[in-house]
């Protein structure tokens, strides 16, 4: 497109939407016309390239003016608009979970499986923010040595649950410092208080006792790596930090490999910064705020058996876990 692309952002007033606008601007994505949308329940303006835009409720005809539409709102909204919009020629990049596991919809992290964009339809899904760190960090190791088993404990920031969740943490903290206790908040987002707390629940539970998030991690990672045989088990934990997801990962490789070979694979993995020194591990405060790559450290042999290793991973759930990944998909599309 010589004069740039008409861009729609559905969910422009949300947490991911705000970051998406910042990234489109900072990375100089060639935007011709810009159309922001929200639920329409309350007035909201967004600023893009110094200009104020009112958000409006989406409709198929309004969205149809876009060459590329980013869906950063809800599963329902993506389901309602994205397939019809894509069928009529607009690229739809969806950050919700609505189409991630749908056959024929690629689930894309550009530095891992971006080549899928070359032969795909116009509806593209971006993955869950939690598994993105593992999918990027271990991609090179999986390619060379074949990861056969993966176990994770995830430490997930409240911003992963959107702006209402951030408000819950802030309200609980304010109340604690004012009154000395964390109150029961009416209409709270999380199942438990989050200030000075953590809980092993991200989403509801299935009949086997796994949470929605734990099931997403398993199914989406298998799809992105195009490998159904890997055994994956995780425990997803919500922690009282604002931004940046951390993962404690244990993995087993099919081919024998040394720590030196793994280090070398990690140092050459696109989108990853790996620290060799154990004390240089990443943290969400230092490496999870508007960072464009995934960070990893503390690689070591696991004591449980041969070809078993452990790694600590941190990434920004709102950037690489959502908005940045979507913008990187759009950048690849722009080059097609
Ligand atoms: N947060 C993360 O780390 C993360 C990571 C990966 C993927 N995601 C996915 O990204 C999406 C957005 O997440 P978020 O954290 O940004 O949530 P959020 O802060 O709650 O923002 C939701 C956005 O969607 C808009 N919206 C809600 N209902 C709508 C409707 N019927 N029509 C049009 N717009 C509507 C909201 O508008 P109002 O302001 O009017 O309510 C708001 O702009 C979700 O699908 C989420 O699963 C989030």
Coordinates of C-alpha atoms and ligand atoms in Angstrom, one line a residue:
X1 CA 0.0 0.0 0.0
X2 CA 1.9 3.1 -1.1
X3 CA 0.0 5.5 1.1
X4 CA -0.3 3.3 4.1
X5 CA -3.1 1.2 5.5
X6 CA -6.5 2.1 7.0
X7 CA -6.4 0.7 10.5
X8 CA -9.3 -0.2 12.8
X9 CA -8.7 -1.0 16.5
X10 CA -11.6 -2.6 18.3
X11 CA -11.0 -2.2 22.0
X12 CA -8.8 0.9 21.6
X13 CA -9.8 2.2 25.0
X14 CA -8.6 -1.0 26.8
X15 CA -5.2 -2.1 28.2
X16 CA -4.0 -3.8 25.1
X17 CA -5.6 -1.2 22.9
X18 CA -3.7 1.6 24.5
X19 CA -0.4 -0.2 24.0
X20 CA -1.3 -1.1 20.4
X21 CA -1.8 2.6 19.6
X22 CA 1.6 3.5 21.2
X23 CA 3.4 0.8 19.2
X24 CA 1.8 1.7 15.9
X25 CA 2.9 5.2 16.5
X26 CA 6.4 4.4 17.9
X27 CA 7.2 1.8 15.2
X28 CA 6.0 4.2 12.5
X29 CA 3.5 1.7 11.1
X30 CA 2.2 3.3 7.9
X31 CA -1.3 4.3 9.0
X32 CA -3.5 6.3 6.5
X33 CA -6.8 6.5 8.3
X34 CA -7.3 5.4 11.9
X35 CA -10.7 4.1 13.3
X36 CA -10.9 3.4 17.0
X37 CA -13.8 1.4 18.5
X38 CA -15.0 0.6 22.1
X39 CA -18.1 -0.9 23.6
X40 CA -19.9 2.4 23.1
X41 CA -21.2 2.1 26.7
X42 CA -19.3 5.1 27.9
X43 CA -17.7 7.9 25.9
X44 CA -13.9 7.4 25.4
X45 CA -11.3 9.3 23.4
X46 CA -7.9 8.1 22.4
X47 CA -4.9 10.0 21.2
X48 CA -3.1 8.8 18.2
X49 CA -0.2 10.7 16.6
X50 CA -1.2 13.8 18.6
X51 CA -4.8 13.8 17.4
X52 CA -7.9 13.1 19.6
X53 CA -10.3 10.4 18.3
X54 CA -13.6 9.5 19.9
X55 CA -14.2 5.7 20.1
X56 CA -17.4 4.4 18.7
X57 CA -19.3 1.1 18.8
X58 CA -18.2 -1.2 16.0
X59 CA -20.4 -2.2 13.0
X60 CA -19.5 -4.3 10.0
X61 CA -19.8 -1.3 7.6
X62 CA -17.6 0.9 9.7
X63 CA -15.0 -1.8 10.1
X64 CA -15.1 -2.6 6.4
X65 CA -13.3 0.7 5.7
X66 CA -10.1 -0.8 7.2
X67 CA -7.4 -2.7 5.4
X68 CA -6.3 -4.2 8.8
X69 CA -8.5 -4.5 11.9
X70 CA -7.0 -5.3 15.3
X71 CA -9.4 -7.1 17.6
X72 CA -8.4 -6.4 21.2
X73 CA -11.7 -6.5 22.9
X74 CA -13.7 -9.7 23.7
X75 CA -14.2 -13.2 22.3
X76 CA -17.8 -12.3 21.4
X77 CA -16.9 -9.1 19.5
X78 CA -14.2 -11.0 17.5
X79 CA -16.7 -13.8 16.8
X80 CA -19.3 -11.4 15.6
X81 CA -17.2 -9.4 13.2
X82 CA -13.8 -10.9 12.3
X83 CA -14.8 -13.9 10.1
X84 CA -17.2 -11.8 7.9
X85 CA -14.8 -8.9 7.8
X86 CA -11.9 -11.2 6.8
X87 CA -14.1 -12.9 4.1
X88 CA -14.7 -9.4 2.6
X89 CA -11.0 -8.7 2.3
X90 CA -9.9 -7.0 5.6
X91 CA -7.0 -8.5 7.5
X92 CA -8.2 -9.3 11.0
X93 CA -5.6 -9.8 13.8
X94 CA -7.4 -11.1 16.8
X95 CA -5.9 -11.1 20.3
X96 CA -8.9 -12.8 21.9
X97 CA -9.1 -16.5 22.4
X98 CA -12.1 -16.9 20.1
X99 CA -10.3 -18.4 17.0
X100 CA -6.9 -19.5 18.4
X101 CA -7.7 -23.2 18.1
X102 CA -9.9 -22.9 15.0
X103 CA -8.8 -25.0 12.0
X104 CA -7.7 -22.8 9.2
X105 CA -6.8 -19.9 11.5
X106 CA -3.1 -19.6 12.0
X107 CA -2.0 -18.8 15.6
X108 CA 1.1 -16.7 15.0
X109 CA 4.1 -15.5 16.8
X110 CA 6.1 -14.0 13.9
X111 CA 9.6 -15.0 15.1
X112 CA 8.4 -18.6 15.7
X113 CA 5.9 -19.4 12.9
X114 CA 5.5 -16.2 10.9
X115 CA 5.9 -18.1 7.7
X116 CA 2.3 -19.3 8.1
X117 CA 1.1 -15.9 7.2
X118 CA 2.3 -16.4 3.6
X119 CA -0.3 -19.1 2.9
X120 CA -3.1 -18.2 5.3
X121 CA -6.5 -16.6 5.0
X122 CA -7.1 -13.1 6.3
X123 CA -8.1 -14.0 9.9
X124 CA -5.1 -14.4 12.1
X125 CA -5.0 -15.2 15.8
X126 CA -2.4 -14.0 18.4
X127 CA -1.7 -16.3 21.3
X128 CA -2.4 -16.1 25.0
X129 CA 0.1 -13.9 26.8
X130 CA 1.3 -16.5 29.2
X131 CA 2.6 -19.1 26.8
X132 CA 4.2 -16.6 24.5
X133 CA 7.3 -16.3 26.7
X134 CA 7.8 -20.1 26.6
X135 CA 6.9 -20.4 22.9
X136 CA 9.6 -17.8 21.9
X137 CA 12.3 -18.8 24.4
X138 CA 12.2 -22.5 23.8
X139 CA 11.5 -22.4 20.0
X140 CA 15.2 -22.9 19.0
X141 CA 15.8 -25.7 21.6
X142 CA 12.6 -27.4 20.4
X143 CA 13.8 -27.2 16.8
X144 CA 17.2 -28.6 17.5
X145 CA 16.7 -31.0 20.3
X146 CA 12.9 -31.7 20.4
X147 CA 11.2 -30.8 23.6
X148 CA 9.2 -33.9 24.6
X149 CA 7.9 -32.7 28.0
X150 CA 7.3 -29.3 29.5
X151 CA 6.1 -28.3 33.0
X152 CA 5.5 -24.8 34.0
X153 CA 4.5 -22.7 37.0
X154 CA 3.3 -19.3 35.8
X155 CA 3.4 -16.1 37.8
X156 CA 0.9 -13.8 36.1
X157 CA 0.5 -10.0 36.4
X158 CA -3.0 -8.6 37.0
X159 CA -2.9 -6.6 33.8
X160 CA -3.3 -9.9 32.0
X161 CA -7.0 -9.7 33.1
X162 CA -7.5 -6.2 31.7
X163 CA -8.1 -2.7 33.1
X164 CA -10.8 -3.7 35.6
X165 CA -8.3 -6.1 37.2
X166 CA -5.7 -3.4 37.5
X167 CA -8.4 -1.2 39.3
X168 CA -9.1 -4.1 41.7
X169 CA -5.5 -4.3 42.8
X170 CA -5.1 -0.5 43.1
X171 CA -8.4 -0.2 45.1
X172 CA -7.3 -3.1 47.5
X173 CA -3.9 -1.5 48.0
X174 CA -5.4 1.9 48.7
X175 CA -7.9 0.4 51.2
X176 CA -5.1 -1.5 52.9
X177 CA -3.0 1.6 53.4
X178 CA -6.0 3.7 54.5
X179 CA -7.8 1.1 56.7
X180 CA -5.2 -1.6 57.4
X181 CA -7.2 -4.4 55.7
X182 CA -8.1 -5.6 52.3
X183 CA -11.9 -5.4 51.9
X184 CA -14.4 -7.6 50.0
X185 CA -14.8 -5.5 46.9
X186 CA -18.2 -5.6 45.2
X187 CA -18.1 -6.9 41.6
X188 CA -14.4 -7.7 41.8
X189 CA -12.7 -9.3 38.8
X190 CA -10.7 -12.0 40.6
X191 CA -12.0 -14.8 42.7
X192 CA -9.9 -13.8 45.8
X193 CA -8.3 -10.6 47.1
X194 CA -5.1 -10.0 45.1
X195 CA -3.3 -7.3 47.2
X196 CA -0.6 -9.1 49.3
X197 CA -2.0 -12.4 48.0
X198 CA -1.7 -14.9 45.1
X199 CA -3.9 -17.7 44.0
X200 CA -3.6 -20.7 41.7
X201 CA -6.6 -19.8 39.6
X202 CA -6.6 -18.0 36.2
X203 CA -10.1 -18.5 34.7
X204 CA -12.6 -21.2 35.7
X205 CA -11.9 -24.9 36.3
X206 CA -12.8 -27.9 34.1
X207 CA -14.0 -31.3 35.3
X208 CA -10.4 -32.5 35.7
X209 CA -9.5 -29.5 37.8
X210 CA -7.4 -27.6 35.3
X211 CA -8.0 -23.9 34.8
X212 CA -8.9 -22.2 31.5
X213 CA -5.4 -20.7 31.4
X214 CA -3.7 -24.0 32.0
X215 CA -5.7 -25.6 29.1
X216 CA -4.9 -22.6 26.8
X217 CA -1.1 -23.0 27.5
X218 CA -1.1 -26.6 26.5
X219 CA -3.3 -26.4 23.4
X220 CA -1.9 -23.2 22.0
X221 CA 1.7 -24.1 22.5
X222 CA 1.1 -27.4 20.6
X223 CA -0.5 -25.5 17.8
X224 CA 2.2 -22.8 17.5
X225 CA 5.0 -25.4 17.5
X226 CA 3.0 -27.7 15.3
X227 CA 3.7 -30.6 17.6
X228 CA 0.8 -32.5 19.2
X229 CA 3.1 -35.0 20.9
X230 CA 4.7 -32.8 23.6
X231 CA 3.4 -33.5 27.1
X232 CA 2.6 -30.2 28.8
X233 CA 1.4 -29.6 32.3
X234 CA 1.2 -26.2 34.1
X235 CA -0.1 -24.4 37.2
X236 CA -1.2 -20.8 36.5
X237 CA -0.9 -18.4 39.4
X238 CA -2.1 -14.8 39.6
X239 CA 0.3 -12.6 41.5
X240 CA -0.1 -9.0 42.8
X241 CA 2.2 -7.3 40.3
X242 CA 0.9 -4.9 37.6
X243 CA 2.7 -6.0 34.5
X244 CA 5.0 -8.8 33.2
X245 CA 4.4 -12.6 33.3
X246 CA 7.1 -14.9 34.7
X247 CA 7.5 -18.6 34.1
X248 CA 9.4 -21.3 36.0
X249 CA 9.9 -23.9 33.3
X250 CA 11.1 -27.5 33.4
X251 CA 11.7 -29.2 30.1
X252 CA 13.0 -32.5 28.7
X253 CA 14.5 -33.0 25.3
X254 CA 14.2 -36.0 23.1
X255 CA 17.8 -35.8 21.8
X256 CA 20.6 -35.8 24.3
X257 CA 22.2 -32.3 24.7
X258 CA 24.7 -30.5 26.9
X259 CA 24.1 -27.3 28.8
X260 CA 26.6 -25.6 26.4
X261 CA 24.6 -26.6 23.4
X262 CA 21.4 -25.3 25.0
X263 CA 23.1 -22.0 25.9
X264 CA 24.2 -21.6 22.4
X265 CA 20.7 -22.4 21.1
X266 CA 19.2 -19.8 23.5
X267 CA 21.7 -17.1 22.5
X268 CA 20.7 -17.5 18.9
X269 CA 16.9 -17.7 19.4
X270 CA 15.2 -14.8 17.7
X271 CA 13.3 -12.4 20.0
X272 CA 15.1 -13.7 23.1
X273 CA 17.7 -12.3 25.4
X274 CA 19.3 -15.0 27.4
X275 CA 21.6 -14.3 30.4
X276 CA 24.3 -16.9 31.2
X277 CA 25.1 -15.7 34.7
X278 CA 22.6 -17.1 37.2
X279 CA 22.4 -13.8 39.1
X280 CA 21.4 -11.9 36.0
X281 CA 17.9 -13.4 35.9
X282 CA 15.1 -11.2 34.6
X283 CA 12.3 -9.9 36.7
X284 CA 8.9 -8.4 35.7
X285 CA 9.7 -5.0 37.2
X286 CA 13.0 -4.7 35.3
X287 CA 12.1 -6.7 32.1
X288 CA 8.3 -6.8 31.9
X289 CA 7.4 -3.2 31.3
X290 CA 7.2 -2.1 27.6
X291 CA 10.0 -4.6 26.6
X292 CA 9.9 -5.9 23.0
X293 CA 11.7 -9.2 23.6
X294 CA 11.5 -12.2 25.9
X295 CA 14.1 -12.6 28.7
X296 CA 15.4 -15.8 30.1
X297 CA 18.0 -16.9 32.7
X298 CA 18.9 -19.5 35.3
X299 CA 19.3 -22.3 32.8
X300 CA 20.4 -25.4 34.7
X301 CA 20.3 -29.2 34.6
X302 CA 17.3 -30.5 36.5
X303 CA 18.0 -33.0 39.3
X304 CA 15.2 -35.3 38.1
X305 CA 16.9 -37.0 35.2
X306 CA 19.0 -37.0 32.0
X307 CA 18.2 -34.4 29.4
X308 CA 16.0 -32.5 31.8
X309 CA 16.6 -28.8 32.3
X310 CA 15.1 -25.7 34.0
X311 CA 14.8 -22.1 32.9
X312 CA 13.3 -18.9 34.2
X313 CA 11.4 -16.7 31.6
X314 CA 10.0 -13.1 31.8
X315 CA 8.0 -11.2 29.2
X316 CA 5.7 -8.2 28.9
X317 CA 2.2 -9.6 28.7
X318 CA 0.8 -6.4 27.2
X319 CA 3.6 -6.0 24.6
X320 CA 5.0 -9.4 23.4
X321 CA 2.0 -11.2 24.9
X322 CA -0.5 -9.1 23.0
X323 CA -0.1 -5.7 21.4
X324 CA 3.4 -6.0 20.1
X325 CA 2.9 -9.4 18.7
X326 CA -0.2 -8.1 16.8
X327 CA 1.7 -5.2 15.4
X328 CA 4.6 -7.5 14.3
X329 CA 2.0 -9.6 12.5
X330 CA 0.7 -6.5 10.8
X331 CA 4.3 -5.6 9.8
X332 CA 4.7 -9.0 8.2
X333 CA 1.4 -8.6 6.4
X334 CA 2.5 -5.2 5.2
X335 CA 5.5 -6.8 3.5
X336 CA 3.5 -9.6 1.8
Ligands
LIG1 N1 -4.3 -8.1 29.0 C1 -3.4 -8.9 28.4 O1 -2.3 -9.1 28.9 C2 -3.8 -9.7 27.2 C3 -2.9 -10.5 26.6 C4 -3.2 -11.3 25.4 C5 -4.5 -11.1 24.9 N2 -5.4 -10.3 25.6 C6 -6.7 -10.2 25.0 O2 -6.9 -8.9 24.5 C7 -8.3 -8.5 24.6 C8 -8.3 -7.2 25.3 O3 -7.8 -7.4 26.6 P1 -7.5 -6.1 27.6 O4 -6.7 -6.6 28.7 O5 -7.1 -4.9 26.9 O6 -9.0 -5.8 28.2 P2 -9.7 -4.5 28.7 O7 -8.6 -3.6 29.3 O8 -10.8 -4.9 29.6 O9 -10.2 -3.7 27.4 C9 -11.3 -4.3 26.7 C10 -11.6 -3.4 25.5 O10 -12.6 -4.0 24.7 C11 -13.7 -3.0 24.5 N3 -14.9 -3.7 24.4 C12 -15.6 -4.4 25.3 N4 -16.8 -4.8 24.8 C13 -16.9 -4.3 23.6 C14 -17.9 -4.4 22.5 N5 -19.0 -5.0 22.7 N6 -17.6 -3.8 21.4 C15 -16.4 -3.1 21.2 N7 -15.5 -3.0 22.1 C16 -15.7 -3.6 23.3 C17 -13.6 -2.2 25.8 O11 -14.3 -1.0 25.6 P3 -14.8 -0.1 26.9 O12 -13.7 0.7 27.3 O13 -16.0 0.7 26.3 O14 -15.3 -1.1 27.9 C18 -12.1 -2.0 25.9 O15 -11.6 -1.0 25.0 C19 -9.0 -9.7 25.3 O16 -9.6 -10.5 24.3 C20 -7.9 -10.4 26.0 O17 -8.2 -11.8 26.2 C21 -5.1 -9.6 26.7

